[in-house]
Short mmCIF file of C-alpha atoms in Angstrom, two decimals:
data_model
loop_
_atom_site.label_atom_id
_atom_site.label_comp_id
_atom_site.label_asym_id
_atom_site.label_seq_id
_atom_site.Cartn_x
_atom_site.Cartn_y
_atom_site.Cartn_z
CA MET A 1 85.86 89.79 108.07
CA ALA A 2 87.84 91.52 110.85
CA PHE A 3 88.15 95.35 110.87
CA VAL A 4 91.78 96.39 110.24
CA ARG A 5 93.55 99.68 110.93
CA ALA A 6 96.17 100.54 108.24
CA LEU A 7 98.83 103.39 108.69
CA VAL A 8 99.63 104.74 105.16
CA CYS A 9 103.00 106.27 104.79
CA ALA A 10 103.59 108.74 101.99
CA ALA A 11 106.71 110.72 101.52
CA THR A 12 105.65 114.05 100.23
CA LEU A 13 102.80 116.49 100.83
CA PRO A 14 101.37 115.99 97.29
CA GLU A 15 101.39 112.23 97.68
CA ALA A 16 99.89 112.35 101.10
CA ARG A 17 97.01 114.69 100.14
CA ALA A 18 96.31 112.55 96.95
CA VAL A 19 95.83 109.50 99.35
CA GLU A 20 93.77 111.63 101.83
CA ARG A 21 91.39 112.83 99.01
CA GLY A 22 91.09 109.27 97.87
CA ILE A 23 90.11 107.65 101.13
CA ARG A 24 87.86 110.67 102.25
CA GLY A 25 84.15 109.59 102.67
CA VAL A 26 84.67 105.95 101.72
CA VAL A 27 82.35 103.72 103.77
CA GLY A 28 81.79 100.05 103.90
CA SER A 29 85.38 98.86 103.92
CA THR A 30 86.93 96.58 106.44
CA LEU A 31 90.05 98.82 106.37
CA ALA A 32 90.38 102.06 108.20
CA PHE A 33 93.15 104.24 107.00
CA GLU A 34 95.33 106.90 108.73
CA VAL A 35 98.04 108.93 106.54
CA LEU A 36 101.40 109.60 107.82
CA ARG A 37 103.69 111.96 105.86
CA THR A 38 107.17 110.83 106.38
CA GLY A 39 109.36 113.28 104.45
CA MET A 40 111.57 112.15 101.39
CA GLY A 41 114.32 109.65 101.81
CA LEU A 42 115.31 106.71 103.89
CA ARG A 43 116.56 108.76 106.90
CA ALA A 44 113.39 110.99 107.10
CA ALA A 45 111.11 107.91 106.77
CA ARG A 46 112.85 105.83 109.29
CA ARG A 47 112.83 108.80 111.91
CA THR A 48 109.20 109.71 111.31
CA LEU A 49 107.67 106.17 111.51
CA GLU A 50 109.92 105.24 114.52
CA ARG A 51 108.64 108.29 116.39
CA GLU A 52 105.07 107.59 115.41
CA LEU A 53 105.09 103.91 116.49
CA PHE A 54 107.09 104.67 119.74
CA CYS A 55 104.38 107.10 120.74
CA ARG A 56 101.67 104.64 119.97
CA SER A 57 103.39 101.85 121.73
CA THR A 58 103.78 103.93 125.00
CA ASP A 59 100.26 105.47 124.83
CA SER A 60 101.76 108.84 124.30
CA ALA A 61 100.42 109.45 120.82
CA PRO A 62 97.91 112.32 120.38
CA HIS A 63 94.25 111.49 120.45
CA GLY A 64 95.07 108.09 121.91
CA SER A 65 96.07 106.52 118.48
CA SER A 66 96.56 102.77 118.76
CA MET A 67 99.15 100.69 117.10
CA PRO A 68 98.16 99.84 113.38
CA ASP A 69 97.31 96.39 112.26
CA LEU A 70 99.50 97.00 109.17
CA ILE A 71 101.67 99.67 107.50
CA ILE A 72 101.57 100.52 103.82
CA SER A 73 104.15 102.43 101.93
CA THR A 74 102.65 104.30 99.08
CA GLY A 75 103.18 107.13 96.67
CA PHE A 76 105.23 107.23 93.50
CA ALA A 77 107.98 104.75 92.34
CA GLY A 78 110.19 104.15 89.44
CA THR A 79 110.82 100.65 87.93
CA LEU A 80 113.81 98.94 86.35
CA ASP A 81 111.36 96.72 84.52
CA ALA A 82 111.23 97.62 80.80
CA GLN A 83 107.90 95.82 80.49
CA MET A 84 105.95 98.23 82.88
CA VAL A 85 104.61 101.53 81.89
CA PRO A 86 103.90 104.74 83.80
CA GLY A 87 100.53 104.39 85.60
CA SER A 88 101.06 100.91 86.51
CA TRP A 89 100.73 99.71 90.12
CA VAL A 90 103.13 97.46 92.17
CA LEU A 91 102.43 95.49 95.21
CA GLY A 92 104.91 93.83 97.35
CA ASP A 93 106.66 93.16 100.80
CA HIS A 94 110.04 91.89 99.52
CA VAL A 95 112.20 94.99 100.16
CA LEU A 96 115.78 95.62 99.17
CA LEU A 97 118.09 98.43 100.38
CA TRP A 98 120.66 99.71 97.82
CA LEU A 99 123.70 101.05 99.47
CA ASN A 100 125.39 103.62 97.22
CA PRO A 101 129.12 104.05 96.75
CA PRO A 102 131.80 104.09 98.22
CA ARG A 103 130.51 100.52 99.25
CA PRO A 104 127.74 99.68 96.87
CA GLY A 105 125.72 96.57 97.73
CA ILE A 106 122.30 95.24 98.45
CA SER A 107 120.71 94.33 101.80
CA VAL A 108 117.35 92.47 102.19
CA ILE A 109 114.80 93.77 104.54
CA ALA A 110 112.21 91.03 105.12
CA PRO A 111 109.16 92.37 107.05
CA GLY A 112 108.06 88.69 107.65
CA GLY A 113 104.78 87.19 106.37
CA THR A 114 102.39 88.31 103.79
CA VAL A 115 99.54 89.49 106.10
CA ALA A 116 99.50 93.12 104.69
CA VAL A 117 99.87 91.96 101.06
CA ASP A 118 96.82 89.55 101.62
CA TRP A 119 94.75 92.39 102.99
CA LEU A 120 95.55 94.62 99.98
CA LYS A 121 95.39 92.04 97.27
CA PRO A 122 91.75 92.31 96.28
CA ALA A 123 91.98 96.04 95.78
CA ALA A 124 95.48 95.67 94.15
CA ASP A 125 94.11 93.11 91.77
CA ALA A 126 91.27 95.51 90.83
CA LEU A 127 94.03 98.05 89.97
CA GLY A 128 95.97 95.63 87.98
CA ALA A 129 98.85 95.84 90.44
CA ARG A 130 101.77 93.71 89.64
CA GLY A 131 103.74 91.83 92.34
CA SER A 132 107.13 93.33 92.62
CA THR A 133 110.35 93.45 94.55
CA VAL A 134 110.88 96.92 95.87
CA LEU A 135 114.30 98.55 96.08
CA SER A 136 115.04 101.55 98.12
CA SER A 137 118.00 103.84 97.84
CA PRO A 138 119.15 107.07 99.75
CA LEU A 139 119.26 108.73 96.34
CA LEU A 140 117.49 108.57 93.12
CA VAL A 141 119.49 106.08 91.25
CA ALA A 142 117.95 105.67 87.69
CA TYR A 143 121.39 106.73 86.08
CA ASP A 144 123.59 104.58 88.42
CA PRO A 145 125.57 102.27 86.27
CA THR A 146 126.51 100.04 89.29
CA LEU A 147 123.04 99.52 90.34
CA ASN A 148 121.80 98.73 86.83
CA GLU A 149 124.55 96.17 86.44
CA VAL A 150 123.71 94.60 89.76
CA MET A 151 119.91 94.52 89.27
CA SER A 152 120.18 93.10 85.61
CA ARG A 153 121.27 89.73 87.29
CA ARG A 154 117.98 89.57 89.27
CA GLN A 155 114.69 88.11 88.04
CA GLY A 156 111.34 89.55 88.18
CA PRO A 157 109.97 93.13 88.24
CA VAL A 158 111.74 95.65 90.61
CA ALA A 159 110.04 98.93 91.66
CA VAL A 160 112.47 101.69 93.01
CA ASP A 161 111.68 104.29 95.70
CA MET A 162 113.50 106.23 98.41
CA GLU A 163 111.64 105.17 101.60
CA SER A 164 110.17 101.68 101.74
CA ALA A 165 113.20 99.91 102.93
CA ALA A 166 113.46 102.07 106.10
CA LEU A 167 109.66 101.82 106.67
CA ALA A 168 109.87 98.09 106.36
CA GLU A 169 112.77 98.02 108.86
CA VAL A 170 110.86 99.93 111.47
CA ALA A 171 107.56 97.88 110.94
CA ARG A 172 109.57 94.68 111.46
CA ARG A 173 111.04 95.92 114.59
CA TYR A 174 107.66 96.63 116.03
CA GLY A 175 106.13 93.59 114.63
CA VAL A 176 103.54 95.22 112.35
CA PRO A 177 102.84 93.66 108.96
CA PHE A 178 104.06 95.71 106.00
CA ALA A 179 103.39 96.10 102.36
CA VAL A 180 104.23 98.39 99.37
CA LEU A 181 101.54 99.57 97.13
CA ARG A 182 102.95 102.32 94.69
CA LEU A 183 102.12 103.92 91.40
CA VAL A 184 104.78 103.73 88.76
CA THR A 185 105.78 107.14 87.22
CA ASP A 186 108.99 106.34 85.50
CA THR A 187 110.57 103.42 83.57
CA PRO A 188 113.83 102.77 81.80
CA ASP A 189 112.13 103.89 78.45
CA GLN A 190 110.40 106.92 80.10
CA PRO A 191 112.72 108.22 82.80
CA LEU A 192 112.10 111.32 84.85
CA PRO A 193 113.88 114.43 83.58
CA GLY A 194 117.40 114.93 84.51
CA PHE A 195 116.73 117.94 86.73
CA VAL A 196 114.52 115.85 88.97
CA TYR A 197 117.40 113.61 90.02
CA GLY A 198 119.65 116.65 90.62
CA PHE A 199 117.30 118.60 92.98
CA ALA A 200 115.93 115.39 94.79
CA ASN A 201 119.50 114.11 95.52
CA ALA A 202 120.62 117.72 96.60
CA LEU A 203 117.58 117.61 99.20
CA SER A 204 118.25 113.99 100.25
CA PHE A 205 118.69 113.34 104.03
CA ASP A 206 121.61 110.92 103.25
CA ALA A 207 124.13 111.88 105.86
CA ARG A 208 126.90 110.75 103.70
CA LEU A 209 126.30 113.62 101.27
CA THR A 210 128.80 116.45 101.89
CA VAL A 211 127.81 120.08 101.23
CA ALA A 212 129.97 119.99 97.99
CA ALA A 213 128.12 116.89 96.74
CA ARG A 214 124.68 118.45 97.42
CA ALA A 215 125.92 121.54 95.53
CA ARG A 216 126.96 119.47 92.68
CA HIS A 217 123.58 117.78 92.50
CA ALA A 218 121.74 121.04 92.73
CA ALA A 219 123.93 122.57 90.00
CA ARG A 220 123.21 119.66 87.56
CA GLY A 221 119.55 120.22 88.30
CA ALA A 222 119.69 123.90 87.68
CA VAL A 223 121.68 123.39 84.40
CA ALA A 224 119.08 120.79 83.17
CA VAL A 225 116.21 123.22 83.78
CA ALA A 226 118.13 126.07 82.09
CA THR A 227 118.93 124.11 78.98
CA ARG A 228 115.60 122.28 78.80
CA PRO A 229 112.77 124.39 80.35
CA GLN A 230 110.22 122.40 78.41
CA ASP A 231 110.97 119.44 80.67
CA LEU A 232 109.96 121.47 83.74
CA ILE A 233 106.61 122.20 82.14
CA ARG A 234 106.01 118.55 81.03
CA PHE A 235 107.04 117.41 84.51
CA VAL A 236 104.56 119.63 86.32
CA GLN A 237 101.71 118.60 84.04
CA ALA A 238 102.68 114.95 84.47
CA SER A 239 102.88 115.35 88.24
CA MET A 240 99.36 116.54 88.34
CA ASP A 241 98.12 113.53 86.31
CA TRP A 242 99.94 111.20 88.64
CA GLY A 243 98.34 112.79 91.62
CA LYS A 244 94.89 112.22 90.22
CA THR A 245 95.78 108.60 89.40
CA LEU A 246 97.05 108.09 92.94
CA GLU A 247 93.85 109.60 94.40
CA SER A 248 91.63 107.53 92.24
CA GLY A 249 93.54 104.39 93.00
CA TRP A 250 93.26 104.83 96.70
CA ARG A 251 89.65 105.55 96.39
CA ARG A 252 89.22 102.05 94.99
CA ILE A 253 91.67 100.67 97.65
CA ALA A 254 89.72 102.20 100.41
CA ALA A 255 86.53 100.71 99.01
CA GLY A 256 88.14 97.29 98.85
CA GLY A 257 88.50 97.17 95.16
CA ARG A 258 85.03 98.18 94.30
#
């Protein structure tokens, strides 16, 4: 079996470090991994991967890094599927981009082919990963009634994140196979605490957010923490558990599912 180089894209420092711990020291796999921290949100992910692949394609990357054979979007994700539970894994290359108001709608980002998914499938099967459509949005959208109304008409499981559509778009432009392999942390029955949405959206790189809109999101987050401080404690504890699960999952992925 051919040796394959995979560029693993994780949005945040905790996600990237969990993946790095998982792949460290694993030998005997036909996949070699590099981890790229992209930053949170569509804009940051697009900019970071675009810069990375441009440097590699022009031989200006540090340490002479070559183009990857496949790109993997990983980290945490939500789901709109009530049948899934936190701790589930999702695998897919069919990516949708949700455009928030004032002009809500969905665009399809088709990376093309299933090469990356085929390479990951043995390890994903070992993790019990479920094939899923992945929807990305500039903002965390679990409480968006328009999105929920639109997605209720689609069939099959749908995972939700803030980066994969941008990564898929850049991968397609450079002709690199792409897949998503993410850990589900929140579901319709077990959503994230309200303050997470407020703070995450306030920090979003979405250019359409005005200063006033960011302030409103941050204020909602602050009010949510002040009124329910126990949610913050539970979230921190849950985040530590998610990091351990992400790490152990990537240890199995790096070992080819063993």
